[in-house]
Short mmCIF file of C-alpha atoms in Angstrom, two decimals:
data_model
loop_
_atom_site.label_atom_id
_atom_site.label_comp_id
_atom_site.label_asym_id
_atom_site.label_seq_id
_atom_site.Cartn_x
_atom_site.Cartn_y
_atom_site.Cartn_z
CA UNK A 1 0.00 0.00 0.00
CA UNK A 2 1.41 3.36 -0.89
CA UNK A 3 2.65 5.58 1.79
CA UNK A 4 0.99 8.40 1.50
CA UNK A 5 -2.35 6.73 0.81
CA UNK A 6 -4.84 4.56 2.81
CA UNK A 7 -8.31 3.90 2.55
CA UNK A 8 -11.00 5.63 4.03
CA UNK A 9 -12.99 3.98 6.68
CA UNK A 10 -14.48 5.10 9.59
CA UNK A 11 -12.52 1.79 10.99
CA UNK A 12 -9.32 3.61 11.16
CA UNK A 13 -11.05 6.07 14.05
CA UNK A 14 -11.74 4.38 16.95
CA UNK A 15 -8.32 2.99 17.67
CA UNK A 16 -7.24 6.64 18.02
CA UNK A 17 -9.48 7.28 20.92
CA UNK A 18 -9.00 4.03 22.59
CA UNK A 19 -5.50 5.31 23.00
CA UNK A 20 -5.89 8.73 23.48
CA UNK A 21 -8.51 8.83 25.84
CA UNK A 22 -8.88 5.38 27.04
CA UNK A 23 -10.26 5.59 30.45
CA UNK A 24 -13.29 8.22 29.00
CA UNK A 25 -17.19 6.50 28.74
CA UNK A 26 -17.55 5.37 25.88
CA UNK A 27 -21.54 3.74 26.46
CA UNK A 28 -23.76 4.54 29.13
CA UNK A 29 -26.66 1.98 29.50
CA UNK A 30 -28.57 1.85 32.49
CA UNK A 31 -25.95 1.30 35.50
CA UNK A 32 -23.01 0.48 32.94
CA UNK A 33 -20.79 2.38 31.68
CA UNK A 34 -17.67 1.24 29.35
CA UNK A 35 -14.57 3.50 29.09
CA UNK A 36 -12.96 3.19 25.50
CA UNK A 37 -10.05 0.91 26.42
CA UNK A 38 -13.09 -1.85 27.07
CA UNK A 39 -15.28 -0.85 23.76
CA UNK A 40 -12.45 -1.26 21.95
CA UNK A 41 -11.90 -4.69 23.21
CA UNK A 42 -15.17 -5.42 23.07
CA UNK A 43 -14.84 -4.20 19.64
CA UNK A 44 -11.83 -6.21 18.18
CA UNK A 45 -13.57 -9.35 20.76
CA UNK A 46 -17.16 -9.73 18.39
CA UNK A 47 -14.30 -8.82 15.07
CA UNK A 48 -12.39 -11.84 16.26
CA UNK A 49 -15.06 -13.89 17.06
CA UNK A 50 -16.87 -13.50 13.29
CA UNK A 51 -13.88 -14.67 11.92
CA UNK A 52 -13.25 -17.75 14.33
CA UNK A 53 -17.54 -17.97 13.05
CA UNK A 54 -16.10 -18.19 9.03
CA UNK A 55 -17.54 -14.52 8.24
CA UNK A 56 -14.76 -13.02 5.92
CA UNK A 57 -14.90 -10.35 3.27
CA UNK A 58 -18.18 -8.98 1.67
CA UNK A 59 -20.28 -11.84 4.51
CA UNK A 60 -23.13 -10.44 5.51
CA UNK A 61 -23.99 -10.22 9.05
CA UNK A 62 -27.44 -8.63 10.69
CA UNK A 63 -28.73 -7.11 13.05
CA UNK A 64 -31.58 -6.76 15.24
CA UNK A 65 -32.04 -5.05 18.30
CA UNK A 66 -33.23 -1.71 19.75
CA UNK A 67 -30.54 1.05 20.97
CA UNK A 68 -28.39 -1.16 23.12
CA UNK A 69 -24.52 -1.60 23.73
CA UNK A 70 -24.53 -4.70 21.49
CA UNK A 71 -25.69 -2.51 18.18
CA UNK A 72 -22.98 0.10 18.85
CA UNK A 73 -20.44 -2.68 19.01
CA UNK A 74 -21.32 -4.29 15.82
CA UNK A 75 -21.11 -1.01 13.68
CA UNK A 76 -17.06 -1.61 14.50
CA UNK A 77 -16.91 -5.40 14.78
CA UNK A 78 -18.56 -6.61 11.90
CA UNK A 79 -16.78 -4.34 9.28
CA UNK A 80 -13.50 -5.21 11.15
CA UNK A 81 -14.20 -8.81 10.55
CA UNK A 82 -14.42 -8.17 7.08
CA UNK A 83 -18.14 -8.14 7.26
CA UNK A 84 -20.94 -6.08 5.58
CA UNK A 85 -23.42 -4.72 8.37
CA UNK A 86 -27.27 -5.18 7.59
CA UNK A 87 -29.22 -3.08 10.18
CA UNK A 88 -32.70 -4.19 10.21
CA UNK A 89 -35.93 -1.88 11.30
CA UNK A 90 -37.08 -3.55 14.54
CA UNK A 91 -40.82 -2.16 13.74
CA UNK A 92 -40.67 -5.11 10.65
CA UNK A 93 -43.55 -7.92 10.51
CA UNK A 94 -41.24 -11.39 10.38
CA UNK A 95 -42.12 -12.00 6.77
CA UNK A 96 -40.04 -8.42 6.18
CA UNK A 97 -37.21 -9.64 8.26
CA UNK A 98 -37.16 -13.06 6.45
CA UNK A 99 -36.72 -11.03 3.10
CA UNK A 100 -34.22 -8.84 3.98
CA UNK A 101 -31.98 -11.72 6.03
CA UNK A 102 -32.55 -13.90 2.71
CA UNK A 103 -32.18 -11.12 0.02
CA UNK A 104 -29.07 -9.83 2.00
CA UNK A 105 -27.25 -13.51 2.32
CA UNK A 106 -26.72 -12.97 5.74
CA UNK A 107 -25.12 -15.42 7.38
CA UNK A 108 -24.56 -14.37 11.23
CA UNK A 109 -27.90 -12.64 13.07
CA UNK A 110 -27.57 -10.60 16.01
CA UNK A 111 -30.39 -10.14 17.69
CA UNK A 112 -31.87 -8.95 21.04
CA UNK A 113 -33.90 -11.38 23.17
CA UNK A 114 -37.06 -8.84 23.38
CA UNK A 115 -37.08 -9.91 19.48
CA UNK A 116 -36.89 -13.41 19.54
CA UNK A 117 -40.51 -13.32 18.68
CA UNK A 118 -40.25 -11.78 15.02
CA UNK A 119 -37.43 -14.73 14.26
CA UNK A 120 -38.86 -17.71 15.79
CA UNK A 121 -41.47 -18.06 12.63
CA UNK A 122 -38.82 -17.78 9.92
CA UNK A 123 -35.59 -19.05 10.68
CA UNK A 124 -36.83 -22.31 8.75
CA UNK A 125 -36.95 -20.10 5.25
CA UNK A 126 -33.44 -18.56 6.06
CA UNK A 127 -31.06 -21.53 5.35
CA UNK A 128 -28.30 -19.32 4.88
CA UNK A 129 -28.41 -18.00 8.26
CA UNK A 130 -25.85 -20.31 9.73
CA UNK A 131 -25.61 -18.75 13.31
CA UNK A 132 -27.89 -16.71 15.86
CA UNK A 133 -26.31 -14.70 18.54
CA UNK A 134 -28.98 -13.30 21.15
CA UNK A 135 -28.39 -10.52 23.13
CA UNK A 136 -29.51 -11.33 26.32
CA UNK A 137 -30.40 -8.00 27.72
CA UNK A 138 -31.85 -7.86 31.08
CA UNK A 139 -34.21 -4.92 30.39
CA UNK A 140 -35.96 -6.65 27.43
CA UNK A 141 -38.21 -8.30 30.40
CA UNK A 142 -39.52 -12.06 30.67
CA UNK A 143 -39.39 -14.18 27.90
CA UNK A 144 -40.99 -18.04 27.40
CA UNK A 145 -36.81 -19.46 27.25
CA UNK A 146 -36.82 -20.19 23.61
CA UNK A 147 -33.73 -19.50 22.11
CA UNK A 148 -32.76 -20.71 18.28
CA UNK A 149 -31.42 -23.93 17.92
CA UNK A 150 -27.45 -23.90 18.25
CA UNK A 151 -27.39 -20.24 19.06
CA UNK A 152 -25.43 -18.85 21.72
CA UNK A 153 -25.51 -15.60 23.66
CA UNK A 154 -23.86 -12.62 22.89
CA UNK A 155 -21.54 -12.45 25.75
CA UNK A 156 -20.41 -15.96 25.23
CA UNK A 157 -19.96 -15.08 21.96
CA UNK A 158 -17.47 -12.47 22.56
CA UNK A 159 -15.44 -15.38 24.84
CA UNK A 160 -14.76 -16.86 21.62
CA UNK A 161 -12.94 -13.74 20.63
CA UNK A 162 -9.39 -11.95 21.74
CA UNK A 163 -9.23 -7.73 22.96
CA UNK A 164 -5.85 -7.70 20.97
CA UNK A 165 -6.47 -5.05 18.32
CA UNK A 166 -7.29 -6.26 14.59
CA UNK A 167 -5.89 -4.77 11.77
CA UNK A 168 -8.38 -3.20 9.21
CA UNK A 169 -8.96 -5.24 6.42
CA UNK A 170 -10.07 -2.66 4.12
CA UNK A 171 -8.01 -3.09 1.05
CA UNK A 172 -10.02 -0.46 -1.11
CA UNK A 173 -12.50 2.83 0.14
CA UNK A 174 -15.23 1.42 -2.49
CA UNK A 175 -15.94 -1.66 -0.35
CA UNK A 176 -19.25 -1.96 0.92
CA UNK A 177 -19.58 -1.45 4.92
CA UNK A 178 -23.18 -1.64 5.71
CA UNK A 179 -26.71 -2.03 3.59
CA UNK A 180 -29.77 -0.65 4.90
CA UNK A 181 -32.95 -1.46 3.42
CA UNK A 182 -35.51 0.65 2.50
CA UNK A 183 -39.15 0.69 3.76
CA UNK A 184 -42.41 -0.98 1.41
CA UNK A 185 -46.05 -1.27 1.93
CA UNK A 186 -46.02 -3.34 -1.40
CA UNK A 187 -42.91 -3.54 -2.94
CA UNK A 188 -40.10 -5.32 -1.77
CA UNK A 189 -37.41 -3.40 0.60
CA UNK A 190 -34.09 -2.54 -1.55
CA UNK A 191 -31.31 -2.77 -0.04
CA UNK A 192 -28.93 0.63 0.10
CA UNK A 193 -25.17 -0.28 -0.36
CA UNK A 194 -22.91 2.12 1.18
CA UNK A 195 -18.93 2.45 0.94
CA UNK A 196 -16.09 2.96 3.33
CA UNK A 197 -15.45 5.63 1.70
CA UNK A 198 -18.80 7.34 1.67
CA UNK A 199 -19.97 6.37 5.49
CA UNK A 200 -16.17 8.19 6.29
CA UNK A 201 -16.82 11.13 5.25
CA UNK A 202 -20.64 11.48 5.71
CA UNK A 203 -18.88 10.45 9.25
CA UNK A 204 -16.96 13.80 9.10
CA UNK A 205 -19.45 15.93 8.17
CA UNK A 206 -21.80 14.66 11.34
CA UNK A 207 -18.91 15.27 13.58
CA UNK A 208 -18.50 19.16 12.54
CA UNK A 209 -22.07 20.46 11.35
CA UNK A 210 -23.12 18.60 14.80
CA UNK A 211 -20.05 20.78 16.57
CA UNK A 212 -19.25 17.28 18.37
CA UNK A 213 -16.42 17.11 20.68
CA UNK A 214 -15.21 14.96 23.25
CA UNK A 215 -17.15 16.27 25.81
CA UNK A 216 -20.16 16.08 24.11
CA UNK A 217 -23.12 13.54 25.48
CA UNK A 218 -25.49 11.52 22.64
CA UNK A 219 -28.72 10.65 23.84
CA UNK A 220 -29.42 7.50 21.76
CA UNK A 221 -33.17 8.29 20.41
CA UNK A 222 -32.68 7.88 16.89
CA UNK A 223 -32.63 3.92 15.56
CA UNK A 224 -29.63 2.91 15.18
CA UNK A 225 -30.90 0.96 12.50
CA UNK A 226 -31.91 4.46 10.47
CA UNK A 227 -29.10 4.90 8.24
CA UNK A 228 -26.85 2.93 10.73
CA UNK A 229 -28.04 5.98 13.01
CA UNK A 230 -27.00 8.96 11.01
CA UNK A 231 -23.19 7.95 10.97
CA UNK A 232 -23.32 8.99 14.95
CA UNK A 233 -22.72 5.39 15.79
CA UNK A 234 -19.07 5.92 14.11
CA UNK A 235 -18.93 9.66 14.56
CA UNK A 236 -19.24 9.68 17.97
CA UNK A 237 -16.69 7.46 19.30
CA UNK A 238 -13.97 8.98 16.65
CA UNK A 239 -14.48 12.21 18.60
CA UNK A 240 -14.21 10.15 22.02
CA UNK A 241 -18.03 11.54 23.19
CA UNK A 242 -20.28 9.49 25.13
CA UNK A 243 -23.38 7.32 24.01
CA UNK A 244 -26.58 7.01 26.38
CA UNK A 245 -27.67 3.81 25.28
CA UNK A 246 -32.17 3.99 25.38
CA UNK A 247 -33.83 0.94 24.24
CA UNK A 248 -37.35 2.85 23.61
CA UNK A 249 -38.14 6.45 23.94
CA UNK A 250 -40.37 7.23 27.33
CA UNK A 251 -40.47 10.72 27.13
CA UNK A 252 -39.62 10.55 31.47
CA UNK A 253 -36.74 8.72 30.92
CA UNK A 254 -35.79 10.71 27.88
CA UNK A 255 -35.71 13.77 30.35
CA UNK A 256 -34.03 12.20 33.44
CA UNK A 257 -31.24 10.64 31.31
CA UNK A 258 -30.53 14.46 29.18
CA UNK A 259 -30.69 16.45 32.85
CA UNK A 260 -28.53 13.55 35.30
CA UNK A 261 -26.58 12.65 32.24
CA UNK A 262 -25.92 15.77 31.01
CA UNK A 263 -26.68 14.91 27.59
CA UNK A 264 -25.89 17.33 25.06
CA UNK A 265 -27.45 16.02 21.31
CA UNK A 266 -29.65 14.09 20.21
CA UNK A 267 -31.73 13.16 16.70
CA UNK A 268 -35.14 12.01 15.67
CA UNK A 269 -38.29 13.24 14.00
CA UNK A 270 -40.46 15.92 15.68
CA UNK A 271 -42.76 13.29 17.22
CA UNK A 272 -39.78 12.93 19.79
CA UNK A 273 -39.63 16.46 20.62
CA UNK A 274 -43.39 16.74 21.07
CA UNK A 275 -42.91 13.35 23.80
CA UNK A 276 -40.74 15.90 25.52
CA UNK A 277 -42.77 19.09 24.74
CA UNK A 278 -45.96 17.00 26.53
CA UNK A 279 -44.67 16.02 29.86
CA UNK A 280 -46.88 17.75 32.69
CA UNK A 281 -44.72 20.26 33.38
CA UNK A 282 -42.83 21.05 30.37
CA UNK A 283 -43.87 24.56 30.47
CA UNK A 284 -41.52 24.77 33.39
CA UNK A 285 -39.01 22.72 33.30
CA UNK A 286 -35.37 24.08 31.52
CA UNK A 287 -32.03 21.24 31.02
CA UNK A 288 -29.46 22.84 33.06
CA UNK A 289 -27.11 22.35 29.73
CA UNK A 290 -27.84 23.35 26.15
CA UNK A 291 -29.26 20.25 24.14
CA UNK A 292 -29.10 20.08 20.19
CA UNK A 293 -31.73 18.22 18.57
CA UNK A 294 -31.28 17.40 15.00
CA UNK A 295 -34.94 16.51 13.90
CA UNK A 296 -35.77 15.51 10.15
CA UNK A 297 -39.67 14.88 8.21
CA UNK A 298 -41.99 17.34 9.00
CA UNK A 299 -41.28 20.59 10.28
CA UNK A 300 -41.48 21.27 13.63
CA UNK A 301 -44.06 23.80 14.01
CA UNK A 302 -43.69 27.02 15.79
CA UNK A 303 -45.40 26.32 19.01
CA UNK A 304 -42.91 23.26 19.35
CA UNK A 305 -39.96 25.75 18.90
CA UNK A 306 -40.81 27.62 21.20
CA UNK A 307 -41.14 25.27 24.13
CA UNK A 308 -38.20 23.78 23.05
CA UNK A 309 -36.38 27.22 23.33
CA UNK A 310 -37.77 27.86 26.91
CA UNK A 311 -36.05 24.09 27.84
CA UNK A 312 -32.92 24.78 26.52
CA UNK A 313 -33.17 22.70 23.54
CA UNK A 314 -31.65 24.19 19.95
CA UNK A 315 -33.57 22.54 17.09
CA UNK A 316 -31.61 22.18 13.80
CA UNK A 317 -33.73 20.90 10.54
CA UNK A 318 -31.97 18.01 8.37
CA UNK A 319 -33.10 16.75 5.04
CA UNK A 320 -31.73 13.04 3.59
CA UNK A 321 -32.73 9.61 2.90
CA UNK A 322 -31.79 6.03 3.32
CA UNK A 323 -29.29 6.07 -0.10
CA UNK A 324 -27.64 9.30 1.13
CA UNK A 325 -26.74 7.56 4.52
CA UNK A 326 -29.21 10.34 6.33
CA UNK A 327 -28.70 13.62 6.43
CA UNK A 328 -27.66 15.23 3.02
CA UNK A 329 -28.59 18.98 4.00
CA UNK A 330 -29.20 21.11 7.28
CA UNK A 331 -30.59 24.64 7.52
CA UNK A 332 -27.59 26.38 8.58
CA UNK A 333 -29.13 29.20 11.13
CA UNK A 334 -28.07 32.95 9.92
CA UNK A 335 -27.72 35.17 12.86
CA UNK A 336 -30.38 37.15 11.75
CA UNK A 337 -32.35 35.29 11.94
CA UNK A 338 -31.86 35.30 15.72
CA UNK A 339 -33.60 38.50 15.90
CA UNK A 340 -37.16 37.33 14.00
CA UNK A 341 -40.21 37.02 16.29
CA UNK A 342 -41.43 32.97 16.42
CA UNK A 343 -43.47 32.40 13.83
CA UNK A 344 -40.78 34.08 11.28
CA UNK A 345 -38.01 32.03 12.63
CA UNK A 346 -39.64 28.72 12.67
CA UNK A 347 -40.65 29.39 8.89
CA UNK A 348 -37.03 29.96 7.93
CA UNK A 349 -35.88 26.98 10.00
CA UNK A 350 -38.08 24.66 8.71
CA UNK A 351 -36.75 24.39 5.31
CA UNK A 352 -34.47 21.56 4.40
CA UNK A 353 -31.12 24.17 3.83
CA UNK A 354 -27.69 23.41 2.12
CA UNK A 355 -25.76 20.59 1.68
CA UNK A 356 -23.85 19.29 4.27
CA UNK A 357 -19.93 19.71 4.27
CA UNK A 358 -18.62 16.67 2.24
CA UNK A 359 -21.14 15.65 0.28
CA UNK A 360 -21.06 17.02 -3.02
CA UNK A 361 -23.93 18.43 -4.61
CA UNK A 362 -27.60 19.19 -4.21
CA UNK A 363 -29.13 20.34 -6.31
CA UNK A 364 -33.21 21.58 -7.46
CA UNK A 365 -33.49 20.24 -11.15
CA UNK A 366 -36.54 20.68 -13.67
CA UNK A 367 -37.47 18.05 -15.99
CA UNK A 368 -34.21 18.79 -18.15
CA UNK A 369 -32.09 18.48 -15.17
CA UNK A 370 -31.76 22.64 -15.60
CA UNK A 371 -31.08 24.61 -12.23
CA UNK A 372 -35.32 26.02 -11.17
CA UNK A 373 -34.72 29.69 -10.54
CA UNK A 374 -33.86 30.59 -7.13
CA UNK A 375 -37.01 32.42 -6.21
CA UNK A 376 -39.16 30.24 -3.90
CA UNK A 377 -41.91 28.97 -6.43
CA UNK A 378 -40.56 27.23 -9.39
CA UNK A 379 -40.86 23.77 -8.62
CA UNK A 380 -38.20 20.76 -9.06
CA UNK A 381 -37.36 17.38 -7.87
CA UNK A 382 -34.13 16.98 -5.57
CA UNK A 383 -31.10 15.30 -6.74
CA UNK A 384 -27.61 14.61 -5.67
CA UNK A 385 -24.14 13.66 -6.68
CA UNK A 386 -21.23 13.16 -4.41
CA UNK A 387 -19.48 11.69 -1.80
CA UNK A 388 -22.50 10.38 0.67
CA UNK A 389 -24.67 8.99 -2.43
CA UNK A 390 -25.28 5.14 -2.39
CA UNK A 391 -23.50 2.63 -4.20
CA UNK A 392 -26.27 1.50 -5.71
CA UNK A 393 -29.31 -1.22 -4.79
CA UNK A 394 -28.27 -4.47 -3.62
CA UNK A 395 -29.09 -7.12 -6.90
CA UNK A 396 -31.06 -4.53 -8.13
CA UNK A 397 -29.44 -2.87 -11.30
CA UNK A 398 -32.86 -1.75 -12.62
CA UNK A 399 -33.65 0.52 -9.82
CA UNK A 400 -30.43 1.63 -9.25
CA UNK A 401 -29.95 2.89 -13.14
CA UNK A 402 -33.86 4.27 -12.41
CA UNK A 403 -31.99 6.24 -9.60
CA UNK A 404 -29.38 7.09 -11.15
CA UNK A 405 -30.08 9.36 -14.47
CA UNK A 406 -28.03 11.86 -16.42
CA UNK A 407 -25.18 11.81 -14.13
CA UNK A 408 -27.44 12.53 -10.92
CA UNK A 409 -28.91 10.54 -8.01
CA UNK A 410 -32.84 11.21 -7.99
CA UNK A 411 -34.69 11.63 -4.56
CA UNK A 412 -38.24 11.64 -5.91
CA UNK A 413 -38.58 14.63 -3.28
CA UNK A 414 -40.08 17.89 -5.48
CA UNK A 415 -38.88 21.00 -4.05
CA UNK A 416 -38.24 24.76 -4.54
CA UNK A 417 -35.11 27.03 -4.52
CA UNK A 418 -35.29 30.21 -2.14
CA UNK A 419 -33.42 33.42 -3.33
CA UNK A 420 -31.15 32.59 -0.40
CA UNK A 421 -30.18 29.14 -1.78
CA UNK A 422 -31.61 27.16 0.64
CA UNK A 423 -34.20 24.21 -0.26
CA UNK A 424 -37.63 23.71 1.10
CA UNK A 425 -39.21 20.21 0.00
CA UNK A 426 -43.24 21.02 -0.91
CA UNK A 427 -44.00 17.82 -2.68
CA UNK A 428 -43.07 14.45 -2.67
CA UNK A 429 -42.72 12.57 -6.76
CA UNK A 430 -43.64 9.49 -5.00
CA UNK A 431 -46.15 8.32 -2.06
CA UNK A 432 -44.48 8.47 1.35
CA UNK A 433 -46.61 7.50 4.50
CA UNK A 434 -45.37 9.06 7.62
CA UNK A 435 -45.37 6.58 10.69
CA UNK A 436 -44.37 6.69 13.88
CA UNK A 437 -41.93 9.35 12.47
CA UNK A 438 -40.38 7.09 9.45
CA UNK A 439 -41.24 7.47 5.85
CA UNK A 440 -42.47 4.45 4.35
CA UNK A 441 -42.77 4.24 0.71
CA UNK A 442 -45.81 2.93 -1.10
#
């Protein structure tokens, strides 16, 4: 390999911080907490212990499981076994998860014992699937015992492997680290290849237009599974912050955990902030350190602003979708607009904004991929080109060369351009169904 060139990978991150700040949390779950010396050798323990399993390069393994310690693990283990993460929706029927484990060749499952009950009916029609490992997380409550024939638990799992670190077997930036599947009410999920190389520096840009730093605190609200969490689940222990591991958001817990933990981000769609905007006494109550929120999907509206405002709470509006690994665009706050009265700001804040540091280009195109005039009205459908766009669809080149036309990624998201540059979505090209804050497509 040549000196003065080596592939990117958000792999070649967390070693750093285990040795520069090894004895800092790492995970926070409940009464645990893991410095960065131990995450890493948890880390390079589940790496070495897929290998001892037979996963090598470009093997498949999934996963499972709400926002626990196990998930967070596997974004670093599996692709430092060689493996290719698939992060499955927990909110899935089983006949979903049977076609995605199936479609995706996985051959090692990781899943969380509260789930055992969307697996038991399938593993039959996954033959592939040559090993289960069940995280057997106290919290997920009682269970009837069954466990999958020859599986083992996750902890024992990790016996099989060594703490010593692993070298990264990325040979080339273009190999494919994760694929997320998309979400159908009647066609099939397609699965969303992304690179080293793109989930690195989609990586970056979290870290800076998020202002993360070592000190910062990430409440775990958004699914890990959603865009393998935004690229926070790599972008947060390159910068050496700390994860607050929440297996479902209770909007009680939500609040103890960002005031006693002293949590300083978090992400999801506005449905979260409204949990928090509803407690009893919300009108009152004001986190003793400034939170950001990064919320995406609807606006938020300006009431919601405004109580966010009086608990300390800075909202920031993203824009992206599964084959841009998440966010693609934020709306970057001017500081005039610090000086609007409510209902002005949240109207300039709820637009999608400008693209995010290192991902290329995004753009408002008419039908003859022409720039729409930047004056608010003419109407155009999003597309992008860059650094953060997909690799394509998994065994799908018909969509993907659907997606991909005249040299640009199409989002099927119809938008206009305002004089200021920034983009506000008004239409969607296809039929989206918002639930329980996702976007499913129809």
């Amino acid at each position: 390999m040549p000196v003065n060139r080596v592939p990117l990978t958000p792999l070649s991150l967390l070693q750093r911080t285990a040795e520069v700040f090894p004895t800092r949390t790492a995970v926070v779950y409940g009464e645990r907490r893991t410095s960065y010396a131990d995450y890493y050798g948890r880390v390079n323990r589940l790496a070495s212990a897929l290998r001892a399993a037979g996963v090598g390069t470009d093997d498949k393994v999934a996963i499972l499981a709400p926002n626990v310690p196990m998930v967070l693990e596997a974004h670093y283990g599996i692709p430092l076994a060689g493996g290719v993460i698939v992060a499955i929706n927990t909110r899935l029927s089983s006949g979903e998860v049977a076609y995605i484990l199936e479609h995706s060749e996985s051959r090692v499952l990781l899943v969380d014992r509260g789930l055992l009950h969307v697996v038991r009916p399938i593993l039959a029609q996954v033959p592939g699937l040559e090993r289960v490992v069940v995280g057997e997380d106290p919290a997920a409550g009682d269970d009837d015992g069954w466990r999958p024939p020859g599986s083992v638990s996750y902890e024992a799992f990790l016996e099989n492997g060594s703490p010593a670190p692993l070298p990264v077997p990325v040979q080339d930036e273009w190999e494919t680290i994760a694929i997320d599947y998309t979400s159908g009410t009647t066609g099939r999920p397609k699965g969303v290849m992304y690179s080293h190389r793109g989930a690195y520096l989609n990586t970056i840009s979290v870290i800076m237009q998020s202002e993360l730093t070592r000190h910062s605190v990430y409440l775990w609200t958004l699914p890990m599974f959603h865009c393998n969490g935004w690229c926070f689940t790599w972008g947060l222990p390159a910068i050496g912050a700390t994860s607050v591991c929440l297996r479902a958001v209770e909007p009680a817990l939500m609040r103890r955990l960002i005031q006693e933990e002293g949590v300083t981000h978090f992400c999801g769609a506005p449905i979260v902030l409204q949990t928090l905007a509803s407690l009893p006494d919300a009108e009152r109550f004001r986190f003793k350190v400034p939170v950001r929120a990064s919320t995406g999907g609807a606006p938020p509206s300006p009431t919601l602003l405004q109580t966010m405002t009086r608990m300390n709470v800075q909202v920031t509006h993203l824009y992206g979708l599964t084959e841009t690994i998440g966010p693609n665009t934020l709306c970057e706050v001017q500081d005039a607009w610090l000086e609007l009265d409510a209902a002005a700001y949240a109207k300039q804040i709820s637009r999608q904004g400008v693209v995010y540091l290192m991902d290329g280009e995004t753009r408002v195109l008419d039908e003859q991929h022409r720039p729409v005039p930047a004056d608010g009205v003419a109407m155009g459908e999003i597309c992008m080109r860059g650094n953060t766009v997909m690799q394509g669809y998994y065994k799908d080149p018909a969509a993907t060369a659907q997606a991909f036309r005249n040299d640009w990624f199409h989002s099927g998201d119809l938008a206009v351009l305002h004089p200021d540059g920034y983009i506000e979505v008004r239409d969607r090209a296809k039929d989206i169904i918002m639930s329980g804050g996702e976007n499913i497509s129809t």
